[in-house]
Amino acid sequence: MAASCSRGVRSLLWNYETCKKGLCVSLSRTCLRLPVRQICVSASVWRKNLAAAGPKKYTEEFIKKQVEEFEIGKRHLANMMGEDPETFTQEDIDKSIAYLFPSGLFEKRARPIMKHPDQIFPKQTAVQWDADRRPFHFLFYTGKQSYYSLMHDVYEKILAIERHQDKMRNKGLFTSDSKQISLFGSRWLVKEEMEELLVENISDQDYMRFIQLMERLLSMPYGSLEEEFVQKFRRQLEVQSSKQEIAPLQYDSQGIAFSVADGRRKSAKASITLRDSGSGNITINGRNYLQYFSLLQDREQLMFPLHFVDMLGRFDIEGSVEGSGHSSQGGALRLAISRALLSFVSEGEVEKMRQAGLLTADPRIKERKKPGQVGARKKFTWKKR
Amino acid sequence: MAAGILTRVSQALWGPRLVGAVLAGHRHTLGTAAAAAKPSAPIDDTGVKEKILNFPLTQPDFFRLSELFTIKDLFDARVHLGHKKGCRHRLMEPYLFGSRLDVDILDLDQTAEHLQRALNFTAHVAYRSGVILFICRRRQYSHLVETTARECGEYAHTRYWQGGLLTNAPVQYSPGVRLPDLIIFLSTLNNVFQPHVGIRDAAKMNIPTIGVVDSNCNPSLITYPVPGNDDTPAAMEMYCRLFKMTINRAKDKRRQMELLRGISASA
């Protein structure tokens, strides 16, 4: 130590990673005092440095402080609105903010928001190594540690199942018709959901590989042993028709069931009353449908929902329609009749109607005209020269 | 005296991780390495830390790794089998014993010597708590290598090698990442029978490498080549077992030394 201190000048040439305090002191004593000059950095250099730093990182203390401020702010807001601070939910917060800061901006994301910091600041991975800078995870140096660790675990399970198969074969108890996991009514996680689960970005090929490996696991005879593990990566599919709101059946003074529904198409608005135990009469705006719609196509539109559920002669239809042209009026009436039929029909039929497209409102509207063109699509005459 | 200056120069210029390589390379300095001074030890137990780190360097086979394998074990694990004559790499010719029915046979005496050196170096790196990275791009043994790495508390990379993992580390991972101090290639070729990019990158970043080189591999840039078979499951399992035992032994020895010296320092 003393020997190296005395060689202060020569040691200036060597670059130590860890410099002892004593050594530094000896250097400052031996080396000349150079004038320190403030180097003025121009704005363009600042901009370059900012770009190289990457996305902004938030420390844990900062996020904690933000959470505390949010909680206090929530209580203040509840007091301001005269509500109970203990039972003030996020919906109440949104309503209060919309009331206190009314905004005419079209873009919903540009309006004032007050949300929990976890939803505003993006999730970041914590520091990946310990005090000696040794990484925690054994696959850290691959770059995608969570994804490859998951693949490693799945493969481990496949090997375990193969060993189990061999054991059963040895005992003579091997059966290839053991129960398979039912995959009906669920789907694999989508790539975005996988990325959220792993807190990492994965490519399309990685995702495909993962799905292939899981399919391989499930195709093995004793694959049902790992059912719990597999279900973690599957989501239940909701039956779409359960989201449909079916109005309950109404009964008039004579005890005859009827239902009322509305429908729209372009700018045509229709309203329908469907009465049970009728004989198939259709009245629109007070006139018979044969008189109102002289075109066969429009009358077919009216009959399509009833024909689909085989109830053509059962109902009496009373309807009023206004706006747009004959075709749109026909479409609006069709939607209204389908919606009215929902109360008379079973769950399975509702799903069939939904898949046939009877319950979907047609979103097509007239496309706007653009400047520099004759119409929406038609261009002015093109001249070569 | 010259050896003492050599060790000090090597420690100052290249940092502690290459000291082992330099010392092991210069076999005549092994016995006279006691004069080295480590600049970064804490002030209170400088002497104890120095002794713990430098004592193993005074003996040729401190971890007694020659007991781990014999040439008969290597033969039984089919380590001597190379590829066909047509696949032979020019630079592997010194390591070949001969060729029988067009199949190249590696010289197990040379293999044993190289393996002993490689295991000794691994043990010293593990003793000094260095970061060891296992690389093997063979899909058959990917799971085995990853399991081995996990069981000895080190790291593995048996997947697609992204370009800048070593050379562009602060950007690929985060700033302040620590690179591996030793890279062990259980197969130096990648899936298209080209030399693995990691060999060249490790050489660029001054990271010592150990590599199992088969008769169709290029042993040039590898610090401690080990001529041996990288295709048979028996041979791969043997290498994994040997490296795992070496690393575990070295770590246990380190813990033992710290306990002993800690007791003697406090007493």
PDB file of N, CA and C in Angstrom, chain A residues 1 3-4 7 14-16 18 20 57 128-129 132-144 148-149 151-153 155-156 159 209, chain B residues 8 12 39-41 43 129-131 133 139 143 146-147 149-150 153-157 159-160 162 165 173-180 251:
ATOM      1  N   MET A   1       0.850  -1.213   0.000  1.00  0.00           N
ATOM      2  CA  MET A   1       0.000   0.000   0.000  1.00  0.00           C
ATOM      3  C   MET A   1       0.874   1.248   0.000  1.00  0.00           C
ATOM      4  N   ALA A   3       3.971   1.382  -0.806  1.00  0.00           N
ATOM      5  CA  ALA A   3       4.782   1.334  -2.035  1.00  0.00           C
ATOM      6  C   ALA A   3       4.007   1.929  -3.199  1.00  0.00           C
ATOM      7  N   SER A   4       2.718   1.549  -3.330  1.00  0.00           N
ATOM      8  CA  SER A   4       1.935   2.054  -4.467  1.00  0.00           C
ATOM      9  C   SER A   4       1.640   3.540  -4.295  1.00  0.00           C
ATOM     10  N   ARG A   7       4.314   5.789  -5.669  1.00  0.00           N
ATOM     11  CA  ARG A   7       4.390   5.859  -7.137  1.00  0.00           C
ATOM     12  C   ARG A   7       3.196   6.638  -7.667  1.00  0.00           C
ATOM     13  N   TRP A  14      -2.625   4.554 -14.899  1.00  0.00           N
ATOM     14  CA  TRP A  14      -3.377   3.312 -14.808  1.00  0.00           C
ATOM     15  C   TRP A  14      -4.809   3.608 -14.390  1.00  0.00           C
ATOM     16  N   ASN A  15      -5.766   2.886 -14.947  1.00  0.00           N
ATOM     17  CA  ASN A  15      -7.186   3.078 -14.672  1.00  0.00           C
ATOM     18  C   ASN A  15      -7.666   2.027 -13.689  1.00  0.00           C
ATOM     19  N   TYR A  16      -7.881   2.451 -12.426  1.00  0.00           N
ATOM     20  CA  TYR A  16      -8.426   1.485 -11.464  1.00  0.00           C
ATOM     21  C   TYR A  16      -9.937   1.589 -11.461  1.00  0.00           C
ATOM     22  N   THR A  18     -11.746   0.376  -8.786  1.00  0.00           N
ATOM     23  CA  THR A  18     -11.983   0.765  -7.386  1.00  0.00           C
ATOM     24  C   THR A  18     -10.785   1.552  -6.916  1.00  0.00           C
ATOM     25  N   LYS A  20      -8.879   3.658  -3.978  1.00  0.00           N
ATOM     26  CA  LYS A  20      -8.869   3.880  -2.536  1.00  0.00           C
ATOM     27  C   LYS A  20      -8.795   5.366  -2.243  1.00  0.00           C
ATOM     28  N   LYS A  57     -37.753   6.315 -16.306  1.00  0.00           N
ATOM     29  CA  LYS A  57     -37.865   5.311 -15.252  1.00  0.00           C
ATOM     30  C   LYS A  57     -38.360   5.998 -13.989  1.00  0.00           C
ATOM     31  N   GLN A 128     -32.731  -6.308 -11.317  1.00  0.00           N
ATOM     32  CA  GLN A 128     -32.668  -7.746 -11.526  1.00  0.00           C
ATOM     33  C   GLN A 128     -31.489  -8.413 -10.850  1.00  0.00           C
ATOM     34  N   TRP A 129     -30.657  -7.656 -10.121  1.00  0.00           N
ATOM     35  CA  TRP A 129     -29.499  -8.316  -9.512  1.00  0.00           C
ATOM     36  C   TRP A 129     -29.317  -7.886  -8.064  1.00  0.00           C
ATOM     37  N   ASP A 132     -23.986  -8.010  -5.065  1.00  0.00           N
ATOM     38  CA  ASP A 132     -22.756  -8.315  -5.802  1.00  0.00           C
ATOM     39  C   ASP A 132     -22.934  -8.162  -7.304  1.00  0.00           C
ATOM     40  N   ARG A 133     -24.124  -7.664  -7.733  1.00  0.00           N
ATOM     41  CA  ARG A 133     -24.492  -7.527  -9.135  1.00  0.00           C
ATOM     42  C   ARG A 133     -24.644  -8.867  -9.836  1.00  0.00           C
ATOM     43  N   ARG A 134     -24.846  -9.938  -9.052  1.00  0.00           N
ATOM     44  CA  ARG A 134     -25.141 -11.246  -9.674  1.00  0.00           C
ATOM     45  C   ARG A 134     -26.643 -11.281  -9.944  1.00  0.00           C
ATOM     46  N   PRO A 135     -27.077 -11.589 -11.174  1.00  0.00           N
ATOM     47  CA  PRO A 135     -28.517 -11.606 -11.450  1.00  0.00           C
ATOM     48  C   PRO A 135     -29.238 -12.656 -10.620  1.00  0.00           C
ATOM     49  N   PHE A 136     -30.523 -12.388 -10.303  1.00  0.00           N
ATOM     50  CA  PHE A 136     -31.305 -13.325  -9.500  1.00  0.00           C
ATOM     51  C   PHE A 136     -31.701 -14.557 -10.307  1.00  0.00           C
ATOM     52  N   HIS A 137     -32.158 -14.321 -11.546  1.00  0.00           N
ATOM     53  CA  HIS A 137     -32.734 -15.405 -12.337  1.00  0.00           C
ATOM     54  C   HIS A 137     -31.660 -16.116 -13.135  1.00  0.00           C
ATOM     55  N   PHE A 138     -31.746 -17.466 -13.208  1.00  0.00           N
ATOM     56  CA  PHE A 138     -30.663 -18.209 -13.865  1.00  0.00           C
ATOM     57  C   PHE A 138     -30.680 -18.064 -15.378  1.00  0.00           C
ATOM     58  N   LEU A 139     -31.767 -17.510 -15.951  1.00  0.00           N
ATOM     59  CA  LEU A 139     -31.810 -17.309 -17.400  1.00  0.00           C
ATOM     60  C   LEU A 139     -31.730 -15.825 -17.751  1.00  0.00           C
ATOM     61  N   PHE A 140     -31.170 -15.023 -16.816  1.00  0.00           N
ATOM     62  CA  PHE A 140     -31.126 -13.580 -17.038  1.00  0.00           C
ATOM     63  C   PHE A 140     -30.423 -13.219 -18.335  1.00  0.00           C
ATOM     64  N   TYR A 141     -29.322 -13.923 -18.646  1.00  0.00           N
ATOM     65  CA  TYR A 141     -28.507 -13.519 -19.796  1.00  0.00           C
ATOM     66  C   TYR A 141     -29.131 -13.855 -21.146  1.00  0.00           C
ATOM     67  N   THR A 142     -30.308 -14.516 -21.159  1.00  0.00           N
ATOM     68  CA  THR A 142     -30.981 -14.749 -22.440  1.00  0.00           C
ATOM     69  C   THR A 142     -31.709 -13.501 -22.906  1.00  0.00           C
ATOM     70  N   GLY A 143     -32.030 -12.589 -21.973  1.00  0.00           N
ATOM     71  CA  GLY A 143     -32.766 -11.382 -22.353  1.00  0.00           C
ATOM     72  C   GLY A 143     -34.253 -11.507 -22.099  1.00  0.00           C
ATOM     73  N   LYS A 144     -34.832 -12.696 -22.298  1.00  0.00           N
ATOM     74  CA  LYS A 144     -36.271 -12.877 -22.075  1.00  0.00           C
ATOM     75  C   LYS A 144     -36.441 -13.938 -21.000  1.00  0.00           C
ATOM     76  N   TYR A 148     -38.530 -17.697 -21.351  1.00  0.00           N
ATOM     77  CA  TYR A 148     -37.744 -18.929 -21.471  1.00  0.00           C
ATOM     78  C   TYR A 148     -37.865 -19.787 -20.227  1.00  0.00           C
ATOM     79  N   SER A 149     -38.050 -19.133 -19.073  1.00  0.00           N
ATOM     80  CA  SER A 149     -38.256 -19.912 -17.848  1.00  0.00           C
ATOM     81  C   SER A 149     -39.580 -20.668 -17.931  1.00  0.00           C
ATOM     82  N   MET A 151     -41.037 -21.696 -20.744  1.00  0.00           N
ATOM     83  CA  MET A 151     -40.835 -22.795 -21.700  1.00  0.00           C
ATOM     84  C   MET A 151     -40.099 -23.947 -21.016  1.00  0.00           C
ATOM     85  N   HIS A 152     -39.106 -23.605 -20.192  1.00  0.00           N
ATOM     86  CA  HIS A 152     -38.339 -24.612 -19.465  1.00  0.00           C
ATOM     87  C   HIS A 152     -39.261 -25.411 -18.549  1.00  0.00           C
ATOM     88  N   ASP A 153     -40.154 -24.701 -17.837  1.00  0.00           N
ATOM     89  CA  ASP A 153     -41.066 -25.386 -16.920  1.00  0.00           C
ATOM     90  C   ASP A 153     -42.023 -26.298 -17.662  1.00  0.00           C
ATOM     91  N   TYR A 155     -41.579 -27.762 -20.537  1.00  0.00           N
ATOM     92  CA  TYR A 155     -40.849 -28.933 -21.011  1.00  0.00           C
ATOM     93  C   TYR A 155     -40.573 -29.897 -19.873  1.00  0.00           C
ATOM     94  N   GLU A 156     -40.290 -29.351 -18.700  1.00  0.00           N
ATOM     95  CA  GLU A 156     -40.063 -30.187 -17.509  1.00  0.00           C
ATOM     96  C   GLU A 156     -41.302 -31.027 -17.221  1.00  0.00           C
ATOM     97  N   LEU A 159     -41.568 -33.881 -19.660  1.00  0.00           N
ATOM     98  CA  LEU A 159     -40.662 -34.980 -19.291  1.00  0.00           C
ATOM     99  C   LEU A 159     -41.228 -35.768 -18.116  1.00  0.00           C
ATOM    100  N   ARG A 209     -44.592 -20.751 -30.683  1.00  0.00           N
ATOM    101  CA  ARG A 209     -43.841 -21.876 -30.104  1.00  0.00           C
ATOM    102  C   ARG A 209     -44.448 -22.314 -28.795  1.00  0.00           C
TER     103      ARG A 209
ATOM    104  N   ARG B   8       0.752  -8.105 -10.207  1.00  0.00           N
ATOM    105  CA  ARG B   8       0.196  -6.790  -9.885  1.00  0.00           C
ATOM    106  C   ARG B   8      -0.249  -6.065 -11.143  1.00  0.00           C
ATOM    107  N   ALA B  12      -4.052  -4.969 -12.053  1.00  0.00           N
ATOM    108  CA  ALA B  12      -4.393  -3.557 -12.249  1.00  0.00           C
ATOM    109  C   ALA B  12      -4.998  -3.319 -13.616  1.00  0.00           C
ATOM    110  N   PRO B  39      -6.116  -4.471  -4.218  1.00  0.00           N
ATOM    111  CA  PRO B  39      -6.358  -3.094  -3.766  1.00  0.00           C
ATOM    112  C   PRO B  39      -7.735  -2.863  -3.142  1.00  0.00           C
ATOM    113  N   SER B  40      -8.760  -3.710  -3.446  1.00  0.00           N
ATOM    114  CA  SER B  40     -10.099  -3.325  -3.028  1.00  0.00           C
ATOM    115  C   SER B  40     -10.585  -4.039  -1.766  1.00  0.00           C
ATOM    116  N   ALA B  41      -9.745  -4.711  -0.970  1.00  0.00           N
ATOM    117  CA  ALA B  41     -10.199  -5.390   0.255  1.00  0.00           C
ATOM    118  C   ALA B  41     -10.516  -4.356   1.327  1.00  0.00           C
ATOM    119  N   ILE B  43     -10.706  -2.461   5.032  1.00  0.00           N
ATOM    120  CA  ILE B  43      -9.509  -2.152   5.819  1.00  0.00           C
ATOM    121  C   ILE B  43      -9.359  -3.110   7.006  1.00  0.00           C
ATOM    122  N   SER B 129     -16.356 -16.310  -6.551  1.00  0.00           N
ATOM    123  CA  SER B 129     -17.751 -15.923  -6.850  1.00  0.00           C
ATOM    124  C   SER B 129     -17.866 -15.156  -8.160  1.00  0.00           C
ATOM    125  N   GLY B 130     -17.366 -15.770  -9.224  1.00  0.00           N
ATOM    126  CA  GLY B 130     -17.515 -15.180 -10.555  1.00  0.00           C
ATOM    127  C   GLY B 130     -18.822 -15.653 -11.177  1.00  0.00           C
ATOM    128  N   VAL B 131     -19.288 -14.918 -12.176  1.00  0.00           N
ATOM    129  CA  VAL B 131     -20.517 -15.297 -12.878  1.00  0.00           C
ATOM    130  C   VAL B 131     -20.146 -16.233 -14.023  1.00  0.00           C
ATOM    131  N   LEU B 133     -21.451 -18.590 -17.246  1.00  0.00           N
ATOM    132  CA  LEU B 133     -22.557 -18.744 -18.191  1.00  0.00           C
ATOM    133  C   LEU B 133     -22.335 -19.995 -19.030  1.00  0.00           C
ATOM    134  N   ARG B 139     -30.544 -28.518 -29.268  1.00  0.00           N
ATOM    135  CA  ARG B 139     -31.877 -28.590 -28.690  1.00  0.00           C
ATOM    136  C   ARG B 139     -32.079 -29.817 -27.823  1.00  0.00           C
ATOM    137  N   HIS B 143     -32.475 -28.559 -22.149  1.00  0.00           N
ATOM    138  CA  HIS B 143     -33.061 -28.693 -20.819  1.00  0.00           C
ATOM    139  C   HIS B 143     -32.034 -29.156 -19.796  1.00  0.00           C
ATOM    140  N   GLU B 146     -29.712 -26.253 -18.865  1.00  0.00           N
ATOM    141  CA  GLU B 146     -30.388 -25.256 -18.014  1.00  0.00           C
ATOM    142  C   GLU B 146     -30.564 -25.797 -16.596  1.00  0.00           C
ATOM    143  N   THR B 147     -30.923 -27.085 -16.476  1.00  0.00           N
ATOM    144  CA  THR B 147     -31.071 -27.684 -15.146  1.00  0.00           C
ATOM    145  C   THR B 147     -29.735 -27.669 -14.400  1.00  0.00           C
ATOM    146  N   ALA B 149     -27.205 -25.627 -14.788  1.00  0.00           N
ATOM    147  CA  ALA B 149     -26.889 -24.253 -14.375  1.00  0.00           C
ATOM    148  C   ALA B 149     -27.695 -23.861 -13.150  1.00  0.00           C
ATOM    149  N   ARG B 150     -28.976 -24.231 -13.150  1.00  0.00           N
ATOM    150  CA  ARG B 150     -29.817 -23.852 -12.021  1.00  0.00           C
ATOM    151  C   ARG B 150     -29.357 -24.534 -10.749  1.00  0.00           C
ATOM    152  N   GLY B 153     -26.326 -22.886  -9.260  1.00  0.00           N
ATOM    153  CA  GLY B 153     -26.471 -21.471  -8.933  1.00  0.00           C
ATOM    154  C   GLY B 153     -25.820 -20.547  -9.936  1.00  0.00           C
ATOM    155  N   GLU B 154     -25.593 -21.041 -11.154  1.00  0.00           N
ATOM    156  CA  GLU B 154     -24.991 -20.203 -12.206  1.00  0.00           C
ATOM    157  C   GLU B 154     -26.020 -19.980 -13.305  1.00  0.00           C
ATOM    158  N   TYR B 155     -25.566 -19.514 -14.448  1.00  0.00           N
ATOM    159  CA  TYR B 155     -26.499 -19.057 -15.478  1.00  0.00           C
ATOM    160  C   TYR B 155     -26.344 -19.855 -16.762  1.00  0.00           C
ATOM    161  N   ALA B 156     -27.416 -19.869 -17.574  1.00  0.00           N
ATOM    162  CA  ALA B 156     -27.382 -20.644 -18.825  1.00  0.00           C
ATOM    163  C   ALA B 156     -28.031 -19.845 -19.939  1.00  0.00           C
ATOM    164  N   HIS B 157     -27.573 -20.118 -21.168  1.00  0.00           N
ATOM    165  CA  HIS B 157     -28.201 -19.512 -22.345  1.00  0.00           C
ATOM    166  C   HIS B 157     -28.208 -20.549 -23.443  1.00  0.00           C
ATOM    167  N   ARG B 159     -30.629 -20.635 -25.890  1.00  0.00           N
ATOM    168  CA  ARG B 159     -31.662 -20.182 -26.845  1.00  0.00           C
ATOM    169  C   ARG B 159     -31.025 -19.365 -27.938  1.00  0.00           C
ATOM    170  N   TYR B 160     -31.854 -18.777 -28.764  1.00  0.00           N
ATOM    171  CA  TYR B 160     -31.374 -17.951 -29.866  1.00  0.00           C
ATOM    172  C   TYR B 160     -30.536 -16.787 -29.317  1.00  0.00           C
ATOM    173  N   GLN B 162     -29.187 -13.310 -29.308  1.00  0.00           N
ATOM    174  CA  GLN B 162     -29.418 -11.997 -29.909  1.00  0.00           C
ATOM    175  C   GLN B 162     -28.095 -11.257 -30.013  1.00  0.00           C
ATOM    176  N   LEU B 165     -25.866  -9.157 -27.004  1.00  0.00           N
ATOM    177  CA  LEU B 165     -26.002  -9.544 -25.593  1.00  0.00           C
ATOM    178  C   LEU B 165     -24.757  -9.252 -24.779  1.00  0.00           C
ATOM    179  N   TYR B 173     -29.727  -5.099 -21.711  1.00  0.00           N
ATOM    180  CA  TYR B 173     -30.266  -5.302 -20.368  1.00  0.00           C
ATOM    181  C   TYR B 173     -30.478  -3.908 -19.780  1.00  0.00           C
ATOM    182  N   SER B 174     -29.905  -3.583 -18.620  1.00  0.00           N
ATOM    183  CA  SER B 174     -29.971  -2.208 -18.112  1.00  0.00           C
ATOM    184  C   SER B 174     -28.555  -1.716 -17.882  1.00  0.00           C
ATOM    185  N   PRO B 175     -28.362  -0.399 -17.774  1.00  0.00           N
ATOM    186  CA  PRO B 175     -27.014   0.094 -17.466  1.00  0.00           C
ATOM    187  C   PRO B 175     -26.583  -0.427 -16.105  1.00  0.00           C
ATOM    188  N   GLY B 176     -25.344  -0.802 -15.972  1.00  0.00           N
ATOM    189  CA  GLY B 176     -24.834  -1.323 -14.703  1.00  0.00           C
ATOM    190  C   GLY B 176     -24.890  -2.825 -14.603  1.00  0.00           C
ATOM    191  N   VAL B 177     -25.181  -3.513 -15.737  1.00  0.00           N
ATOM    192  CA  VAL B 177     -25.240  -4.972 -15.689  1.00  0.00           C
ATOM    193  C   VAL B 177     -23.820  -5.523 -15.576  1.00  0.00           C
ATOM    194  N   ARG B 178     -23.718  -6.690 -14.937  1.00  0.00           N
ATOM    195  CA  ARG B 178     -22.403  -7.335 -14.815  1.00  0.00           C
ATOM    196  C   ARG B 178     -22.334  -8.469 -15.826  1.00  0.00           C
ATOM    197  N   LEU B 179     -21.275  -8.466 -16.650  1.00  0.00           N
ATOM    198  CA  LEU B 179     -21.144  -9.509 -17.660  1.00  0.00           C
ATOM    199  C   LEU B 179     -20.577 -10.770 -17.031  1.00  0.00           C
ATOM    200  N   PRO B 180     -20.762 -11.926 -17.690  1.00  0.00           N
ATOM    201  CA  PRO B 180     -20.206 -13.163 -17.131  1.00  0.00           C
ATOM    202  C   PRO B 180     -18.691 -13.094 -17.041  1.00  0.00           C
ATOM    203  N   LYS B 251     -17.509 -23.688  -4.401  1.00  0.00           N
ATOM    204  CA  LYS B 251     -18.315 -22.811  -3.551  1.00  0.00           C
ATOM    205  C   LYS B 251     -18.306 -23.294  -2.110  1.00  0.00           C
TER     206      LYS B 251
END
